[in-house]
């Protein structure tokens, strides 16, 4: 089953998200577990979740990729920032169990001058504290553009984090097409080469989701600025190769392009058409 969707506002609750993505023509989606800049999450309404799960079964909506807030930095130097990351992560993973078997995606973080090794160790430490036996959610580390001191611009860095985590079978990777391009992986001219590099470094069995974005930047710019699918540096033909690639087409594709809802509906339709 090919799956395409986009970011949906969580402000109306779960059933509203399901209805929204269905109306936009998608069959998977992403949402922020709380305000992207942090803060408390809304209380879960069990009746709303039940109605949502029934709706998803009826419409075959699945492989939801929840997104942690951007401010969550598990390798921050400041103790209070790491404390926030730890508490938010743990709370989000408890909440995710209301919708069993889905994905929770996070940015590995920025080490801000502490060095990549310290960054990797700190991220793994947080994961060791928040993952729990019996959890049904898979936690996804997102591939990053390598902007500033971001961890995760190289596939090997993601692997290094995963290797240090005790319950590493709960971990996977979400590949962001804007980020990997900005990080220097040429998915336009050598998609197979990039996937081979991923396989060597991490293992393709760990690849669970794709953030499907175009980019405003040149290859290797290390900048991270998303663009609408038909615009930007990745030609539509390259996007077609991505969504039809035998390894990738089994994964949920999530648009994080700069769009309003009408724009998302149009891009979802475009991706269905590209996939054929
Ligand atoms: Fe992200
Ligand atoms: Fe992303
Ligand atoms: Zn981004």
Coordinates of C-alpha atoms and ligand atoms in Angstrom, one line a residue:
X1 CA 0.0 0.0 0.0
X2 CA 1.5 3.3 -1.1
X3 CA 1.2 5.9 1.6
X4 CA 1.4 9.7 1.3
X5 CA 0.3 12.5 3.7
X6 CA 1.5 15.7 5.2
X7 CA 1.7 17.6 8.5
X8 CA -1.7 18.1 10.1
X9 CA -2.6 20.5 12.9
X10 CA -3.3 18.6 16.2
X11 CA -5.4 21.4 17.6
X12 CA -8.8 19.7 17.0
X13 CA -7.8 16.3 18.4
X14 CA -7.2 12.9 16.9
X15 CA -10.5 12.3 14.9
X16 CA -10.2 15.7 13.4
X17 CA -6.7 14.9 12.2
X18 CA -7.9 11.6 10.6
X19 CA -10.8 13.5 8.9
X20 CA -8.5 16.2 7.7
X21 CA -5.9 13.9 6.1
X22 CA -8.7 11.9 4.4
X23 CA -10.2 15.2 3.0
X24 CA -6.7 16.1 1.7
X25 CA -6.4 12.8 -0.2
X26 CA -3.7 11.3 2.1
X27 CA -3.6 7.9 3.9
X28 CA -0.9 8.7 6.4
X29 CA 0.1 11.9 8.3
X30 CA 2.4 13.6 10.8
X31 CA 1.5 15.9 13.7
X32 CA 3.3 17.7 16.4
X33 CA 2.7 16.0 19.8
X34 CA 2.6 19.5 21.3
X35 CA 3.4 23.0 20.3
X36 CA 6.5 22.7 18.0
X37 CA 8.3 25.0 20.4
X38 CA 7.4 22.9 23.5
X39 CA 5.0 23.4 26.3
X40 CA 2.3 21.1 27.7
X41 CA 0.5 18.6 25.5
X42 CA -3.3 18.5 25.5
X43 CA -4.9 15.8 27.6
X44 CA -5.8 12.7 25.7
X45 CA -9.5 12.1 25.3
X46 CA -10.0 8.3 25.1
X47 CA -13.3 8.6 23.3
X48 CA -11.7 10.8 20.6
X49 CA -8.8 8.3 20.3
X50 CA -11.3 5.4 19.9
X51 CA -13.2 7.3 17.2
X52 CA -10.0 8.1 15.5
X53 CA -8.8 4.5 15.5
X54 CA -12.1 3.3 14.1
X55 CA -11.9 6.0 11.4
X56 CA -8.4 5.0 10.4
X57 CA -9.4 1.4 10.1
X58 CA -12.3 2.3 7.9
X59 CA -10.2 4.6 5.7
X60 CA -7.0 2.6 5.9
X61 CA -5.0 5.5 7.4
X62 CA -1.8 4.1 9.0
X63 CA 1.9 4.6 9.7
X64 CA 1.4 7.9 11.5
X65 CA 4.7 9.7 12.1
X66 CA 4.3 11.9 15.1
X67 CA 7.0 14.7 15.4
X68 CA 8.7 15.8 18.6
X69 CA 8.9 19.5 19.3
X70 CA 11.8 21.3 17.6
X71 CA 13.1 22.6 20.9
X72 CA 13.7 19.0 22.1
X73 CA 17.5 18.8 22.2
X74 CA 18.7 15.5 23.9
X75 CA 22.3 16.5 23.6
X76 CA 22.1 20.1 24.9
X77 CA 24.8 21.3 27.3
X78 CA 22.4 23.0 29.7
X79 CA 21.0 20.6 32.2
X80 CA 17.5 22.3 32.1
X81 CA 17.3 21.9 28.3
X82 CA 18.2 18.2 28.5
X83 CA 15.7 17.8 31.4
X84 CA 13.0 19.2 29.2
X85 CA 14.0 16.8 26.4
X86 CA 13.9 13.9 28.8
X87 CA 10.5 14.7 30.3
X88 CA 8.9 15.6 27.0
X89 CA 10.2 12.5 25.3
X90 CA 9.0 10.2 28.1
X91 CA 5.6 11.9 28.2
X92 CA 5.2 11.7 24.4
X93 CA 6.1 8.0 24.3
X94 CA 3.5 7.2 27.0
X95 CA 0.9 9.1 25.0
X96 CA 1.9 7.4 21.8
X97 CA 0.8 4.1 23.3
X98 CA -2.8 5.3 22.9
X99 CA -2.3 4.8 19.2
X100 CA -0.3 1.6 19.2
X101 CA 2.3 0.6 16.6
X102 CA 3.0 4.1 15.1
X103 CA 6.2 6.2 14.7
X104 CA 7.7 9.0 16.8
X105 CA 10.2 11.1 15.0
X106 CA 12.8 13.4 16.6
X107 CA 15.8 15.5 15.6
X108 CA 18.8 14.0 17.3
X109 CA 19.9 17.4 18.4
X110 CA 22.7 20.0 18.3
X111 CA 25.8 19.5 20.4
X112 CA 26.7 23.2 20.3
X113 CA 30.4 23.0 20.7
X114 CA 30.6 19.9 22.9
X115 CA 31.8 17.8 20.0
X116 CA 30.1 15.1 18.0
X117 CA 31.2 12.3 20.4
X118 CA 29.7 13.9 23.4
X119 CA 26.5 14.7 21.4
X120 CA 26.1 11.1 20.4
X121 CA 26.7 9.8 23.9
X122 CA 24.1 12.2 25.4
X123 CA 21.4 11.4 22.8
X124 CA 21.9 7.7 23.5
X125 CA 21.6 8.4 27.3
X126 CA 18.3 10.1 26.8
X127 CA 17.0 7.2 24.7
X128 CA 18.1 4.7 27.3
X129 CA 16.0 6.5 29.8
X130 CA 12.8 6.9 27.8
X131 CA 12.5 3.6 25.8
X132 CA 10.7 0.9 27.7
X133 CA 10.3 -2.8 27.2
X134 CA 6.9 -3.6 25.6
X135 CA 6.5 -0.3 23.9
X136 CA 4.8 -0.6 20.5
X137 CA 6.0 2.8 19.1
X138 CA 9.1 2.8 17.0
X139 CA 11.3 5.9 17.7
X140 CA 12.8 7.4 14.5
X141 CA 16.0 9.5 14.4
X142 CA 15.7 12.0 11.6
X143 CA 18.5 12.5 9.0
X144 CA 19.6 16.1 9.4
X145 CA 21.1 18.7 7.1
X146 CA 24.2 19.1 9.2
X147 CA 23.4 22.7 9.9
X148 CA 25.6 24.2 12.6
X149 CA 26.4 21.5 15.1
X150 CA 23.5 19.2 14.3
X151 CA 24.0 15.5 14.9
X152 CA 22.7 13.2 12.2
X153 CA 24.0 14.9 9.0
X154 CA 26.0 11.7 8.4
X155 CA 24.3 8.3 8.4
X156 CA 27.2 7.0 10.5
X157 CA 26.3 9.4 13.3
X158 CA 22.8 7.9 13.5
X159 CA 24.2 4.4 13.6
X160 CA 26.6 5.5 16.4
X161 CA 23.7 6.6 18.5
X162 CA 21.7 3.5 17.9
X163 CA 24.6 1.2 18.7
X164 CA 24.8 2.7 22.2
X165 CA 21.2 2.2 23.1
X166 CA 20.1 -0.9 25.0
X167 CA 16.6 -1.2 23.5
X168 CA 17.9 -0.3 20.0
X169 CA 15.3 -2.6 18.4
X170 CA 12.8 0.2 19.2
X171 CA 14.7 2.6 17.0
X172 CA 14.5 3.4 13.3
X173 CA 15.3 6.2 10.9
X174 CA 13.2 8.8 9.0
X175 CA 14.9 10.0 5.9
X176 CA 14.3 13.7 5.0
X177 CA 14.9 14.3 1.3
X178 CA 15.6 18.0 1.9
X179 CA 18.0 17.3 4.7
X180 CA 20.0 14.5 3.1
X181 CA 20.5 16.6 -0.1
X182 CA 21.5 19.6 2.0
X183 CA 23.9 17.3 3.9
X184 CA 25.6 16.3 0.6
X185 CA 23.9 13.0 -0.4
X186 CA 23.1 13.2 -4.1
X187 CA 19.6 11.7 -4.3
X188 CA 19.1 13.3 -7.7
X189 CA 22.0 11.6 -9.7
X190 CA 22.8 8.7 -7.4
X191 CA 19.8 7.6 -5.4
X192 CA 20.9 4.0 -5.4
X193 CA 24.4 5.0 -4.2
X194 CA 22.9 7.0 -1.3
X195 CA 20.7 4.0 -0.3
X196 CA 23.7 1.7 -0.5
X197 CA 25.6 4.1 1.8
X198 CA 22.6 4.1 4.2
X199 CA 22.5 0.3 4.1
X200 CA 26.2 0.0 4.9
X201 CA 26.0 2.6 7.7
X202 CA 22.6 1.9 9.3
X203 CA 20.9 -1.0 7.5
X204 CA 17.9 -0.4 5.1
X205 CA 15.7 -2.5 7.5
X206 CA 15.9 0.4 9.9
X207 CA 14.5 2.9 7.4
X208 CA 10.9 3.4 8.4
X209 CA 9.6 6.7 6.9
X210 CA 10.4 9.5 4.4
X211 CA 9.9 13.2 4.8
X212 CA 9.3 14.2 1.2
X213 CA 10.5 17.8 0.7
X214 CA 12.1 19.8 -2.0
X215 CA 14.9 22.2 -1.0
X216 CA 15.9 25.7 -1.7
X217 CA 19.6 24.8 -1.5
X218 CA 22.4 23.3 -3.5
X219 CA 23.8 19.9 -2.8
X220 CA 25.9 19.9 0.4
X221 CA 24.8 23.4 1.5
X222 CA 24.2 22.2 5.1
X223 CA 21.3 24.7 5.4
X224 CA 17.9 23.0 5.7
X225 CA 15.3 25.1 3.9
X226 CA 12.3 23.2 2.6
X227 CA 10.7 24.1 -0.7
X228 CA 7.4 23.1 -2.4
X229 CA 7.6 19.8 -4.4
X230 CA 7.4 21.3 -7.9
X231 CA 9.9 24.0 -7.1
X232 CA 13.4 23.8 -5.6
X233 CA 16.6 22.0 -6.5
X234 CA 15.2 18.4 -6.8
X235 CA 13.6 17.9 -10.2
X236 CA 10.2 16.2 -10.3
X237 CA 11.8 13.4 -12.2
X238 CA 14.1 12.7 -9.2
X239 CA 11.1 12.9 -6.9
X240 CA 9.3 10.3 -9.1
X241 CA 12.3 8.0 -8.8
X242 CA 12.2 8.4 -5.0
X243 CA 8.5 7.6 -4.6
X244 CA 8.7 4.7 -7.0
X245 CA 11.9 3.2 -5.7
X246 CA 11.3 -0.4 -4.7
X247 CA 12.8 0.1 -1.2
X248 CA 11.2 3.5 -0.5
X249 CA 7.7 3.0 -2.0
X250 CA 6.8 0.7 0.9
X251 CA 7.4 3.5 3.4
X252 CA 5.1 6.3 4.5
X253 CA 5.9 9.6 2.7
X254 CA 5.2 12.8 4.7
X255 CA 5.2 16.2 3.1
X256 CA 6.7 19.0 5.1
X257 CA 6.7 21.5 2.3
X258 CA 5.8 25.2 2.8
X259 CA 2.0 24.9 2.0
X260 CA -1.4 25.8 3.2
X261 CA -4.0 23.0 3.1
X262 CA -5.0 23.6 -0.6
X263 CA -1.3 23.4 -1.4
X264 CA -0.9 20.1 0.5
X265 CA -4.0 18.6 -1.3
X266 CA -2.4 19.5 -4.6
X267 CA 1.0 18.0 -3.7
X268 CA -0.6 14.9 -2.3
X269 CA -2.4 14.5 -5.7
X270 CA 0.8 15.2 -7.5
X271 CA 2.6 12.4 -5.6
X272 CA -0.2 9.9 -6.3
X273 CA 0.2 10.8 -9.9
X274 CA 4.0 10.5 -9.8
X275 CA 3.7 7.1 -8.1
X276 CA 1.4 6.0 -10.8
Ligands
LIG1 FE1 11.8 17.1 11.4
LIG2 FE1 11.9 16.5 8.3
LIG3 ZN1 14.0 20.5 7.8

